[in-house]
Amino acid sequence: MPPALGWSLRRYMLPRNPLVKTTEQSAERYAGKEFTILDASEVQLDGASAMVVTFSIPVASNQQFASLLHLVDETSGKVDGAWELSDSKTELRLRHLEPARKLILTVDKNLAGVNGAKLGKELQQKLTTRDIEPSVGFASRGSLLPSKVISGLPVIALNVNKVDVNFFRIKPEALTAFLAEWEGTGAKSYWESNEFLKKATLAYTGRFDLSPQRNTREQILLPLNGVKELSQPGVYLAVMQEAGAYQYSNPVTIFTLSDIGISFHRYHDRLDVFTQALEGGQGIEGVKIELFDEKGHSLAQAKTSSDGHAQLVKDVKAKVMLATKDGQTSMIDLTKSALDLSEFDIAGPEGYATQFFTFGPRDLYRPGETLIVNGLLRDSDGAGLPDQPIKVDILKPDNQVIRSFVWQPNKGLYQYQYEIPAGAPTGEWSLRFNLGDKQPRFYKFKVEDFMPERMALELKSVESEPVSPTQEITF
């Protein structure tokens, strides 16, 4: 009978607690630096108010913060909650403050930093928390919901427990006129709503329980899956109001139930349009693409090919693009800003006549670890170049040079190891390369305090005898 193996997971026991080592390194790095309070104020964290005390250097984590920091309400006494230390260890936070309350913050003089330095002087500060009013609104001015799997319509609520929502289906024959008048604002007055409703029919009215966390601004999905009246593809208008309240204006939004995903690229003379199925991602053939001006007049139209692509002549008068097929409708407001890709690095590395490609096993290190970096010298076409020495400067996060050397290759490969000082400042470090063309290149890496989690897999055999490589094993 084949031997059986059992397995189990257990925590990897380090020979020494890495937290102790990290604390010692932090103490060394901030040795001699003054420990002071930089700021103490009310801050919004995860949609709720919090008391945040900011310090000049990290706070020692092995302290009883409840006995060193006190937050008291002038009316009701001690504020409930526990102080938490931020990941950077430079902030102490107490979450979920009540609105419009007069508070007194007291920080004990014996509170210590990671280097052992103490405040030395008690801080007492008065503050009044901001008042907040209950509010509710839609999270978007327009949404595309997959017709086959309707997850829900997102709303943002603050201290509003229930809402009433009326869903109107825009009449297909009045859709272009409706979109021509639609301005996309997040709220409409009673009179404006009545004008829009002439082009729609009531599909469903429902009350939804939101119950957000108290004094916390939360995004919540209105569950629409399973509502039979909202299963038909089309364009819908939703009008929402707080249950039991009547306002002059109410939050509104439009959304479409459709499986047609649509995007386009705008060029100087044309629009390249692409349609894809939201369920599978494949291109959709035969989708009618149409452009409309601000009065609802059709300007141009085309149908997508087998790969879901279509081209339209660019028209500056176009306001809305509609994509329709088999009763499904998706749309894009052409007056809104295009997707902003400026924050994404899509250009790639800058090109030079002499390219120096640098790489390493990782770009994140802890103080005291060894940086490993390699380099290859190539021309603009990627072909190898004759070996040459390269002057290198190692720069700290403040751009100060900590070390310089001349890098010599070995058979075309540049290899270098640098032991990062145990007291190295955290942040973005870099290697600056001088190839003799007065165009410096850089290799960047980060030095941070982090604690990688480790686990070990332990295999145990129920057989006492060793297992032969030729034996069959069952688990």
Short mmCIF file of N, CA and C in Angstrom, two decimals, residues 137-296:
data_model
loop_
_atom_site.label_atom_id
_atom_site.label_comp_id
_atom_site.label_asym_id
_atom_site.label_seq_id
_atom_site.Cartn_x
_atom_site.Cartn_y
_atom_site.Cartn_z
N GLY A 137 -27.07 61.05 -1.68
CA GLY A 137 -27.00 61.38 -3.11
C GLY A 137 -26.45 60.20 -3.88
N PHE A 138 -26.57 60.26 -5.18
CA PHE A 138 -26.02 59.21 -6.02
C PHE A 138 -24.52 59.41 -6.18
N ALA A 139 -23.80 58.29 -6.24
CA ALA A 139 -22.34 58.35 -6.33
C ALA A 139 -21.87 58.73 -7.72
N SER A 140 -22.75 58.63 -8.72
CA SER A 140 -22.37 58.94 -10.10
C SER A 140 -23.52 59.64 -10.79
N ARG A 141 -23.19 60.48 -11.76
CA ARG A 141 -24.22 61.14 -12.56
C ARG A 141 -24.73 60.25 -13.68
N GLY A 142 -24.08 59.14 -13.90
CA GLY A 142 -24.50 58.20 -14.93
C GLY A 142 -23.78 56.89 -14.75
N SER A 143 -24.51 55.77 -14.90
CA SER A 143 -23.91 54.46 -14.68
C SER A 143 -24.34 53.51 -15.78
N LEU A 144 -23.46 52.55 -16.06
CA LEU A 144 -23.77 51.45 -16.97
C LEU A 144 -23.80 50.18 -16.13
N LEU A 145 -24.98 49.57 -16.03
CA LEU A 145 -25.15 48.35 -15.24
C LEU A 145 -25.34 47.17 -16.18
N PRO A 146 -24.55 46.11 -16.02
CA PRO A 146 -24.73 44.94 -16.88
C PRO A 146 -26.14 44.38 -16.74
N SER A 147 -26.78 44.13 -17.87
CA SER A 147 -28.17 43.69 -17.84
C SER A 147 -28.33 42.28 -17.28
N LYS A 148 -27.27 41.45 -17.39
CA LYS A 148 -27.39 40.06 -16.95
C LYS A 148 -27.09 39.90 -15.46
N VAL A 149 -26.25 40.76 -14.93
CA VAL A 149 -25.93 40.70 -13.49
C VAL A 149 -25.97 42.13 -12.96
N ILE A 150 -27.10 42.52 -12.38
CA ILE A 150 -27.25 43.88 -11.87
C ILE A 150 -26.78 43.89 -10.42
N SER A 151 -25.62 44.46 -10.17
CA SER A 151 -25.09 44.47 -8.81
C SER A 151 -25.82 45.48 -7.93
N GLY A 152 -26.06 46.66 -8.46
CA GLY A 152 -26.74 47.68 -7.68
C GLY A 152 -26.35 49.07 -8.12
N LEU A 153 -27.10 50.05 -7.66
CA LEU A 153 -26.86 51.45 -8.00
C LEU A 153 -26.18 52.12 -6.81
N PRO A 154 -24.98 52.69 -6.99
CA PRO A 154 -24.24 53.23 -5.84
C PRO A 154 -24.78 54.58 -5.38
N VAL A 155 -24.94 54.73 -4.06
CA VAL A 155 -25.32 56.00 -3.45
C VAL A 155 -24.36 56.28 -2.30
N ILE A 156 -24.26 57.55 -1.92
CA ILE A 156 -23.43 57.97 -0.79
C ILE A 156 -24.35 58.55 0.27
N ALA A 157 -24.29 57.99 1.48
CA ALA A 157 -25.21 58.39 2.54
C ALA A 157 -24.45 58.76 3.79
N LEU A 158 -24.99 59.75 4.51
CA LEU A 158 -24.47 60.18 5.80
C LEU A 158 -25.64 60.38 6.74
N ASN A 159 -25.77 59.49 7.72
CA ASN A 159 -26.83 59.56 8.74
C ASN A 159 -28.23 59.58 8.13
N VAL A 160 -28.42 58.89 7.01
CA VAL A 160 -29.74 58.70 6.41
C VAL A 160 -30.00 57.20 6.35
N ASN A 161 -31.05 56.74 7.03
CA ASN A 161 -31.28 55.30 7.16
C ASN A 161 -32.15 54.72 6.05
N LYS A 162 -33.11 55.48 5.54
CA LYS A 162 -34.02 54.96 4.52
C LYS A 162 -34.22 56.00 3.43
N VAL A 163 -34.37 55.51 2.20
CA VAL A 163 -34.66 56.39 1.07
C VAL A 163 -35.77 55.79 0.22
N ASP A 164 -36.53 56.66 -0.42
CA ASP A 164 -37.52 56.25 -1.41
C ASP A 164 -36.99 56.62 -2.78
N VAL A 165 -37.03 55.67 -3.71
CA VAL A 165 -36.49 55.90 -5.05
C VAL A 165 -37.55 55.54 -6.08
N ASN A 166 -37.78 56.46 -7.01
CA ASN A 166 -38.65 56.22 -8.16
C ASN A 166 -37.79 55.98 -9.39
N PHE A 167 -38.04 54.88 -10.08
CA PHE A 167 -37.30 54.54 -11.29
C PHE A 167 -38.21 54.72 -12.50
N PHE A 168 -37.76 55.55 -13.43
CA PHE A 168 -38.52 55.82 -14.65
C PHE A 168 -37.73 55.30 -15.84
N ARG A 169 -38.43 54.63 -16.76
CA ARG A 169 -37.80 54.16 -17.99
C ARG A 169 -38.05 55.18 -19.09
N ILE A 170 -36.95 55.66 -19.68
CA ILE A 170 -37.07 56.67 -20.73
C ILE A 170 -37.69 56.02 -21.96
N LYS A 171 -38.70 56.66 -22.53
CA LYS A 171 -39.34 56.14 -23.74
C LYS A 171 -38.34 56.11 -24.88
N PRO A 172 -38.20 54.99 -25.58
CA PRO A 172 -37.19 54.90 -26.66
C PRO A 172 -37.33 56.00 -27.70
N GLU A 173 -38.57 56.37 -28.04
CA GLU A 173 -38.77 57.41 -29.06
C GLU A 173 -38.43 58.80 -28.54
N ALA A 174 -38.34 58.96 -27.22
CA ALA A 174 -38.04 60.27 -26.63
C ALA A 174 -36.62 60.34 -26.08
N LEU A 175 -35.82 59.29 -26.31
CA LEU A 175 -34.50 59.23 -25.70
C LEU A 175 -33.59 60.35 -26.17
N THR A 176 -33.54 60.60 -27.48
CA THR A 176 -32.64 61.64 -27.98
C THR A 176 -33.05 63.02 -27.46
N ALA A 177 -34.35 63.29 -27.39
CA ALA A 177 -34.81 64.57 -26.86
C ALA A 177 -34.48 64.69 -25.37
N PHE A 178 -34.62 63.59 -24.64
CA PHE A 178 -34.30 63.59 -23.21
C PHE A 178 -32.82 63.90 -23.00
N LEU A 179 -31.95 63.22 -23.76
CA LEU A 179 -30.52 63.43 -23.59
C LEU A 179 -30.10 64.83 -24.01
N ALA A 180 -30.82 65.41 -24.98
CA ALA A 180 -30.49 66.77 -25.41
C ALA A 180 -30.74 67.78 -24.29
N GLU A 181 -31.72 67.51 -23.44
CA GLU A 181 -32.06 68.43 -22.35
C GLU A 181 -31.33 68.08 -21.04
N TRP A 182 -30.82 66.86 -20.97
CA TRP A 182 -30.18 66.41 -19.73
C TRP A 182 -28.83 67.10 -19.55
N GLU A 183 -28.64 67.75 -18.41
CA GLU A 183 -27.40 68.48 -18.13
C GLU A 183 -26.46 67.72 -17.21
N GLY A 184 -26.89 66.61 -16.69
CA GLY A 184 -26.01 65.78 -15.88
C GLY A 184 -25.78 66.26 -14.47
N THR A 185 -26.56 67.23 -13.99
CA THR A 185 -26.39 67.69 -12.61
C THR A 185 -26.87 66.63 -11.63
N GLY A 186 -26.35 66.67 -10.41
CA GLY A 186 -26.66 65.64 -9.44
C GLY A 186 -28.00 65.80 -8.76
N ALA A 187 -28.68 66.93 -8.93
CA ALA A 187 -29.98 67.16 -8.29
C ALA A 187 -30.87 67.96 -9.23
N LYS A 188 -32.16 67.70 -9.17
CA LYS A 188 -33.14 68.42 -9.98
C LYS A 188 -34.24 68.95 -9.07
N SER A 189 -34.74 70.14 -9.42
CA SER A 189 -35.85 70.70 -8.67
C SER A 189 -37.14 69.96 -9.04
N TYR A 190 -38.18 70.20 -8.26
CA TYR A 190 -39.47 69.55 -8.51
C TYR A 190 -39.97 69.87 -9.91
N TRP A 191 -39.83 71.13 -10.32
CA TRP A 191 -40.32 71.54 -11.65
C TRP A 191 -39.52 70.87 -12.76
N GLU A 192 -38.19 70.82 -12.61
CA GLU A 192 -37.34 70.18 -13.63
C GLU A 192 -37.66 68.70 -13.74
N SER A 193 -37.87 68.04 -12.61
CA SER A 193 -38.18 66.62 -12.63
C SER A 193 -39.46 66.34 -13.40
N ASN A 194 -40.48 67.17 -13.19
CA ASN A 194 -41.74 66.97 -13.89
C ASN A 194 -41.57 67.10 -15.40
N GLU A 195 -40.71 68.02 -15.85
CA GLU A 195 -40.48 68.18 -17.28
C GLU A 195 -39.83 66.94 -17.88
N PHE A 196 -38.87 66.37 -17.17
CA PHE A 196 -38.20 65.17 -17.67
C PHE A 196 -39.14 63.96 -17.67
N LEU A 197 -40.04 63.91 -16.70
CA LEU A 197 -40.90 62.73 -16.56
C LEU A 197 -41.93 62.63 -17.68
N LYS A 198 -42.11 63.69 -18.45
CA LYS A 198 -43.01 63.62 -19.60
C LYS A 198 -42.46 62.70 -20.68
N LYS A 199 -41.16 62.44 -20.63
CA LYS A 199 -40.51 61.59 -21.63
C LYS A 199 -40.21 60.21 -21.06
N ALA A 200 -40.84 59.86 -19.93
CA ALA A 200 -40.55 58.58 -19.28
C ALA A 200 -41.81 58.01 -18.68
N THR A 201 -41.75 56.73 -18.34
CA THR A 201 -42.85 56.06 -17.66
C THR A 201 -42.33 55.45 -16.37
N LEU A 202 -43.15 55.48 -15.32
CA LEU A 202 -42.75 54.94 -14.03
C LEU A 202 -42.62 53.42 -14.14
N ALA A 203 -41.44 52.91 -13.78
CA ALA A 203 -41.21 51.46 -13.85
C ALA A 203 -41.29 50.81 -12.47
N TYR A 204 -40.79 51.51 -11.44
CA TYR A 204 -40.74 50.87 -10.12
C TYR A 204 -40.52 51.93 -9.06
N THR A 205 -41.16 51.75 -7.92
CA THR A 205 -40.94 52.59 -6.74
C THR A 205 -40.61 51.69 -5.56
N GLY A 206 -39.55 52.03 -4.85
CA GLY A 206 -39.16 51.18 -3.73
C GLY A 206 -38.53 51.96 -2.61
N ARG A 207 -38.61 51.39 -1.40
CA ARG A 207 -37.93 51.95 -0.24
C ARG A 207 -36.74 51.06 0.09
N PHE A 208 -35.60 51.70 0.31
CA PHE A 208 -34.37 50.96 0.54
C PHE A 208 -33.81 51.33 1.91
N ASP A 209 -33.38 50.32 2.65
CA ASP A 209 -32.72 50.52 3.94
C ASP A 209 -31.22 50.71 3.69
N LEU A 210 -30.69 51.83 4.12
CA LEU A 210 -29.27 52.11 3.95
C LEU A 210 -28.50 51.80 5.23
N SER A 211 -28.96 52.36 6.34
CA SER A 211 -28.35 52.14 7.66
C SER A 211 -26.83 52.25 7.63
N PRO A 212 -26.29 53.40 7.21
CA PRO A 212 -24.84 53.56 7.25
C PRO A 212 -24.34 53.67 8.68
N GLN A 213 -23.06 53.45 8.85
CA GLN A 213 -22.47 53.61 10.18
C GLN A 213 -22.65 55.05 10.64
N ARG A 214 -22.94 55.24 11.90
CA ARG A 214 -23.26 56.56 12.44
C ARG A 214 -22.12 57.55 12.21
N ASN A 215 -22.49 58.74 11.73
CA ASN A 215 -21.54 59.84 11.49
C ASN A 215 -20.43 59.46 10.51
N THR A 216 -20.72 58.53 9.62
CA THR A 216 -19.73 58.08 8.64
C THR A 216 -20.33 58.16 7.24
N ARG A 217 -19.61 58.82 6.36
CA ARG A 217 -20.06 58.91 4.97
C ARG A 217 -19.69 57.61 4.25
N GLU A 218 -20.70 56.87 3.80
CA GLU A 218 -20.46 55.56 3.20
C GLU A 218 -21.06 55.47 1.81
N GLN A 219 -20.42 54.67 0.96
CA GLN A 219 -21.00 54.34 -0.34
C GLN A 219 -21.70 53.00 -0.22
N ILE A 220 -22.97 52.97 -0.62
CA ILE A 220 -23.82 51.80 -0.46
C ILE A 220 -24.49 51.50 -1.80
N LEU A 221 -24.67 50.23 -2.10
CA LEU A 221 -25.34 49.83 -3.33
C LEU A 221 -26.83 49.60 -3.06
N LEU A 222 -27.68 50.24 -3.87
CA LEU A 222 -29.10 49.94 -3.82
C LEU A 222 -29.32 48.63 -4.57
N PRO A 223 -29.76 47.57 -3.92
CA PRO A 223 -29.89 46.26 -4.59
C PRO A 223 -31.02 46.26 -5.61
N LEU A 224 -30.67 46.11 -6.87
CA LEU A 224 -31.66 46.08 -7.95
C LEU A 224 -31.82 44.69 -8.53
N ASN A 225 -30.91 43.79 -8.21
CA ASN A 225 -31.00 42.43 -8.73
C ASN A 225 -32.25 41.75 -8.16
N GLY A 226 -33.05 41.19 -9.01
CA GLY A 226 -34.28 40.55 -8.57
C GLY A 226 -35.51 41.41 -8.70
N VAL A 227 -35.33 42.70 -9.03
CA VAL A 227 -36.48 43.58 -9.25
C VAL A 227 -36.94 43.38 -10.69
N LYS A 228 -38.05 42.68 -10.87
CA LYS A 228 -38.53 42.31 -12.20
C LYS A 228 -38.78 43.53 -13.07
N GLU A 229 -39.30 44.59 -12.47
CA GLU A 229 -39.64 45.79 -13.25
C GLU A 229 -38.40 46.48 -13.82
N LEU A 230 -37.22 46.17 -13.29
CA LEU A 230 -35.99 46.80 -13.76
C LEU A 230 -35.10 45.82 -14.52
N SER A 231 -35.68 44.74 -15.02
CA SER A 231 -34.90 43.74 -15.74
C SER A 231 -34.86 44.00 -17.24
N GLN A 232 -35.72 44.88 -17.73
CA GLN A 232 -35.76 45.15 -19.17
C GLN A 232 -34.64 46.12 -19.56
N PRO A 233 -33.84 45.79 -20.57
CA PRO A 233 -32.77 46.71 -21.00
C PRO A 233 -33.34 48.06 -21.42
N GLY A 234 -32.57 49.11 -21.20
CA GLY A 234 -32.99 50.45 -21.58
C GLY A 234 -32.29 51.50 -20.75
N VAL A 235 -32.74 52.74 -20.90
CA VAL A 235 -32.19 53.87 -20.16
C VAL A 235 -33.19 54.28 -19.09
N TYR A 236 -32.72 54.44 -17.86
CA TYR A 236 -33.60 54.73 -16.73
C TYR A 236 -33.17 56.03 -16.04
N LEU A 237 -34.16 56.68 -15.44
CA LEU A 237 -33.94 57.86 -14.60
C LEU A 237 -34.36 57.50 -13.19
N ALA A 238 -33.47 57.73 -12.22
CA ALA A 238 -33.77 57.44 -10.81
C ALA A 238 -33.85 58.76 -10.05
N VAL A 239 -34.93 58.93 -9.29
CA VAL A 239 -35.14 60.12 -8.46
C VAL A 239 -35.25 59.64 -7.01
N MET A 240 -34.41 60.19 -6.14
CA MET A 240 -34.32 59.69 -4.76
C MET A 240 -34.64 60.80 -3.76
N GLN A 241 -35.27 60.43 -2.65
CA GLN A 241 -35.48 61.35 -1.55
C GLN A 241 -35.41 60.59 -0.24
N GLU A 242 -35.00 61.30 0.80
CA GLU A 242 -34.95 60.69 2.13
C GLU A 242 -36.36 60.34 2.57
N ALA A 243 -36.54 59.14 3.10
CA ALA A 243 -37.86 58.70 3.52
C ALA A 243 -38.41 59.63 4.60
N GLY A 244 -39.64 60.11 4.38
CA GLY A 244 -40.27 60.98 5.36
C GLY A 244 -39.87 62.43 5.27
N ALA A 245 -39.06 62.80 4.27
CA ALA A 245 -38.61 64.19 4.11
C ALA A 245 -38.99 64.67 2.72
N TYR A 246 -39.25 65.97 2.62
CA TYR A 246 -39.61 66.57 1.34
C TYR A 246 -38.71 67.77 1.10
N GLN A 247 -37.97 67.73 0.00
CA GLN A 247 -37.03 68.78 -0.34
C GLN A 247 -37.44 69.44 -1.65
N TYR A 248 -36.97 70.68 -1.83
CA TYR A 248 -37.27 71.38 -3.08
C TYR A 248 -36.60 70.69 -4.26
N SER A 249 -35.40 70.14 -4.04
CA SER A 249 -34.69 69.41 -5.09
C SER A 249 -34.28 68.04 -4.56
N ASN A 250 -34.22 67.07 -5.47
CA ASN A 250 -33.90 65.70 -5.10
C ASN A 250 -32.74 65.18 -5.94
N PRO A 251 -31.92 64.28 -5.38
CA PRO A 251 -30.85 63.68 -6.17
C PRO A 251 -31.42 62.86 -7.33
N VAL A 252 -30.79 62.98 -8.49
CA VAL A 252 -31.21 62.23 -9.67
C VAL A 252 -29.98 61.66 -10.37
N THR A 253 -30.18 60.61 -11.11
CA THR A 253 -29.13 60.05 -11.95
C THR A 253 -29.78 59.25 -13.06
N ILE A 254 -29.04 59.03 -14.13
CA ILE A 254 -29.51 58.14 -15.18
C ILE A 254 -28.59 56.93 -15.23
N PHE A 255 -29.13 55.81 -15.63
CA PHE A 255 -28.32 54.61 -15.80
C PHE A 255 -28.93 53.76 -16.91
N THR A 256 -28.11 52.94 -17.50
CA THR A 256 -28.56 52.06 -18.56
C THR A 256 -28.36 50.61 -18.14
N LEU A 257 -29.30 49.76 -18.53
CA LEU A 257 -29.16 48.31 -18.38
C LEU A 257 -28.78 47.77 -19.74
N SER A 258 -27.54 47.38 -19.88
CA SER A 258 -27.03 46.98 -21.19
C SER A 258 -25.81 46.10 -21.02
N ASP A 259 -25.58 45.24 -22.00
CA ASP A 259 -24.37 44.40 -22.01
C ASP A 259 -23.35 44.93 -23.00
N ILE A 260 -23.59 46.14 -23.52
CA ILE A 260 -22.69 46.73 -24.51
C ILE A 260 -21.72 47.68 -23.81
N GLY A 261 -20.46 47.32 -23.80
CA GLY A 261 -19.43 48.23 -23.32
C GLY A 261 -18.89 49.03 -24.49
N ILE A 262 -18.73 50.32 -24.32
CA ILE A 262 -18.33 51.19 -25.43
C ILE A 262 -17.21 52.12 -25.01
N SER A 263 -16.25 52.30 -25.89
CA SER A 263 -15.15 53.26 -25.69
C SER A 263 -14.74 53.77 -27.06
N PHE A 264 -14.06 54.91 -27.07
CA PHE A 264 -13.61 55.44 -28.36
C PHE A 264 -12.34 56.25 -28.17
N HIS A 265 -11.60 56.38 -29.26
CA HIS A 265 -10.41 57.22 -29.32
C HIS A 265 -10.72 58.39 -30.26
N ARG A 266 -10.46 59.59 -29.79
CA ARG A 266 -10.75 60.78 -30.59
C ARG A 266 -9.47 61.26 -31.27
N TYR A 267 -9.50 61.33 -32.60
CA TYR A 267 -8.39 61.85 -33.39
C TYR A 267 -8.81 63.18 -34.02
N HIS A 268 -7.91 63.81 -34.76
CA HIS A 268 -8.21 65.15 -35.28
C HIS A 268 -9.31 65.13 -36.33
N ASP A 269 -9.53 63.99 -37.00
CA ASP A 269 -10.52 63.96 -38.07
C ASP A 269 -11.54 62.83 -37.93
N ARG A 270 -11.39 61.96 -36.93
CA ARG A 270 -12.29 60.80 -36.83
C ARG A 270 -12.40 60.31 -35.39
N LEU A 271 -13.39 59.44 -35.19
CA LEU A 271 -13.57 58.74 -33.92
C LEU A 271 -13.48 57.25 -34.19
N ASP A 272 -12.60 56.57 -33.49
CA ASP A 272 -12.50 55.11 -33.55
C ASP A 272 -13.26 54.54 -32.36
N VAL A 273 -14.35 53.81 -32.65
CA VAL A 273 -15.24 53.31 -31.61
C VAL A 273 -15.07 51.80 -31.46
N PHE A 274 -15.08 51.34 -30.21
CA PHE A 274 -14.92 49.91 -29.92
C PHE A 274 -16.04 49.47 -28.98
N THR A 275 -16.71 48.38 -29.33
CA THR A 275 -17.76 47.82 -28.48
C THR A 275 -17.36 46.42 -28.05
N GLN A 276 -17.65 46.11 -26.78
CA GLN A 276 -17.32 44.80 -26.22
C GLN A 276 -18.44 44.33 -25.32
N ALA A 277 -18.65 43.03 -25.28
CA ALA A 277 -19.64 42.46 -24.37
C ALA A 277 -19.12 42.53 -22.95
N LEU A 278 -19.92 43.07 -22.05
CA LEU A 278 -19.48 43.19 -20.66
C LEU A 278 -19.31 41.83 -20.00
N GLU A 279 -20.04 40.83 -20.47
CA GLU A 279 -19.97 39.52 -19.85
C GLU A 279 -18.71 38.76 -20.24
N GLY A 280 -18.38 38.76 -21.54
CA GLY A 280 -17.24 37.96 -21.99
C GLY A 280 -16.06 38.75 -22.51
N GLY A 281 -16.28 40.03 -22.84
CA GLY A 281 -15.19 40.88 -23.31
C GLY A 281 -14.95 40.83 -24.80
N GLN A 282 -15.67 39.97 -25.54
CA GLN A 282 -15.46 39.89 -26.98
C GLN A 282 -16.15 41.05 -27.69
N GLY A 283 -15.61 41.39 -28.90
CA GLY A 283 -16.21 42.45 -29.69
C GLY A 283 -17.62 42.09 -30.13
N ILE A 284 -18.49 43.10 -30.26
CA ILE A 284 -19.88 42.87 -30.64
C ILE A 284 -20.09 43.40 -32.06
N GLU A 285 -20.58 42.55 -32.92
CA GLU A 285 -20.83 42.93 -34.31
C GLU A 285 -22.24 43.49 -34.46
N GLY A 286 -22.39 44.45 -35.37
CA GLY A 286 -23.71 44.96 -35.72
C GLY A 286 -24.29 45.96 -34.75
N VAL A 287 -23.48 46.57 -33.90
CA VAL A 287 -23.97 47.61 -32.99
C VAL A 287 -24.08 48.92 -33.76
N LYS A 288 -25.22 49.57 -33.65
CA LYS A 288 -25.42 50.86 -34.32
C LYS A 288 -24.83 51.98 -33.46
N ILE A 289 -23.86 52.69 -34.02
CA ILE A 289 -23.23 53.82 -33.34
C ILE A 289 -23.75 55.10 -33.98
N GLU A 290 -24.26 56.01 -33.15
CA GLU A 290 -24.86 57.24 -33.69
C GLU A 290 -24.46 58.44 -32.83
N LEU A 291 -24.18 59.56 -33.51
CA LEU A 291 -23.85 60.82 -32.85
C LEU A 291 -25.02 61.77 -32.92
N PHE A 292 -25.28 62.50 -31.80
CA PHE A 292 -26.36 63.46 -31.74
C PHE A 292 -25.83 64.80 -31.24
N ASP A 293 -26.44 65.88 -31.75
CA ASP A 293 -26.06 67.21 -31.28
C ASP A 293 -26.91 67.59 -30.07
N GLU A 294 -26.77 68.83 -29.61
CA GLU A 294 -27.45 69.27 -28.39
C GLU A 294 -28.96 69.37 -28.55
N LYS A 295 -29.45 69.35 -29.80
CA LYS A 295 -30.89 69.40 -30.03
C LYS A 295 -31.48 68.02 -30.32
N GLY A 296 -30.64 67.00 -30.26
CA GLY A 296 -31.11 65.64 -30.50
C GLY A 296 -31.12 65.24 -31.95
#
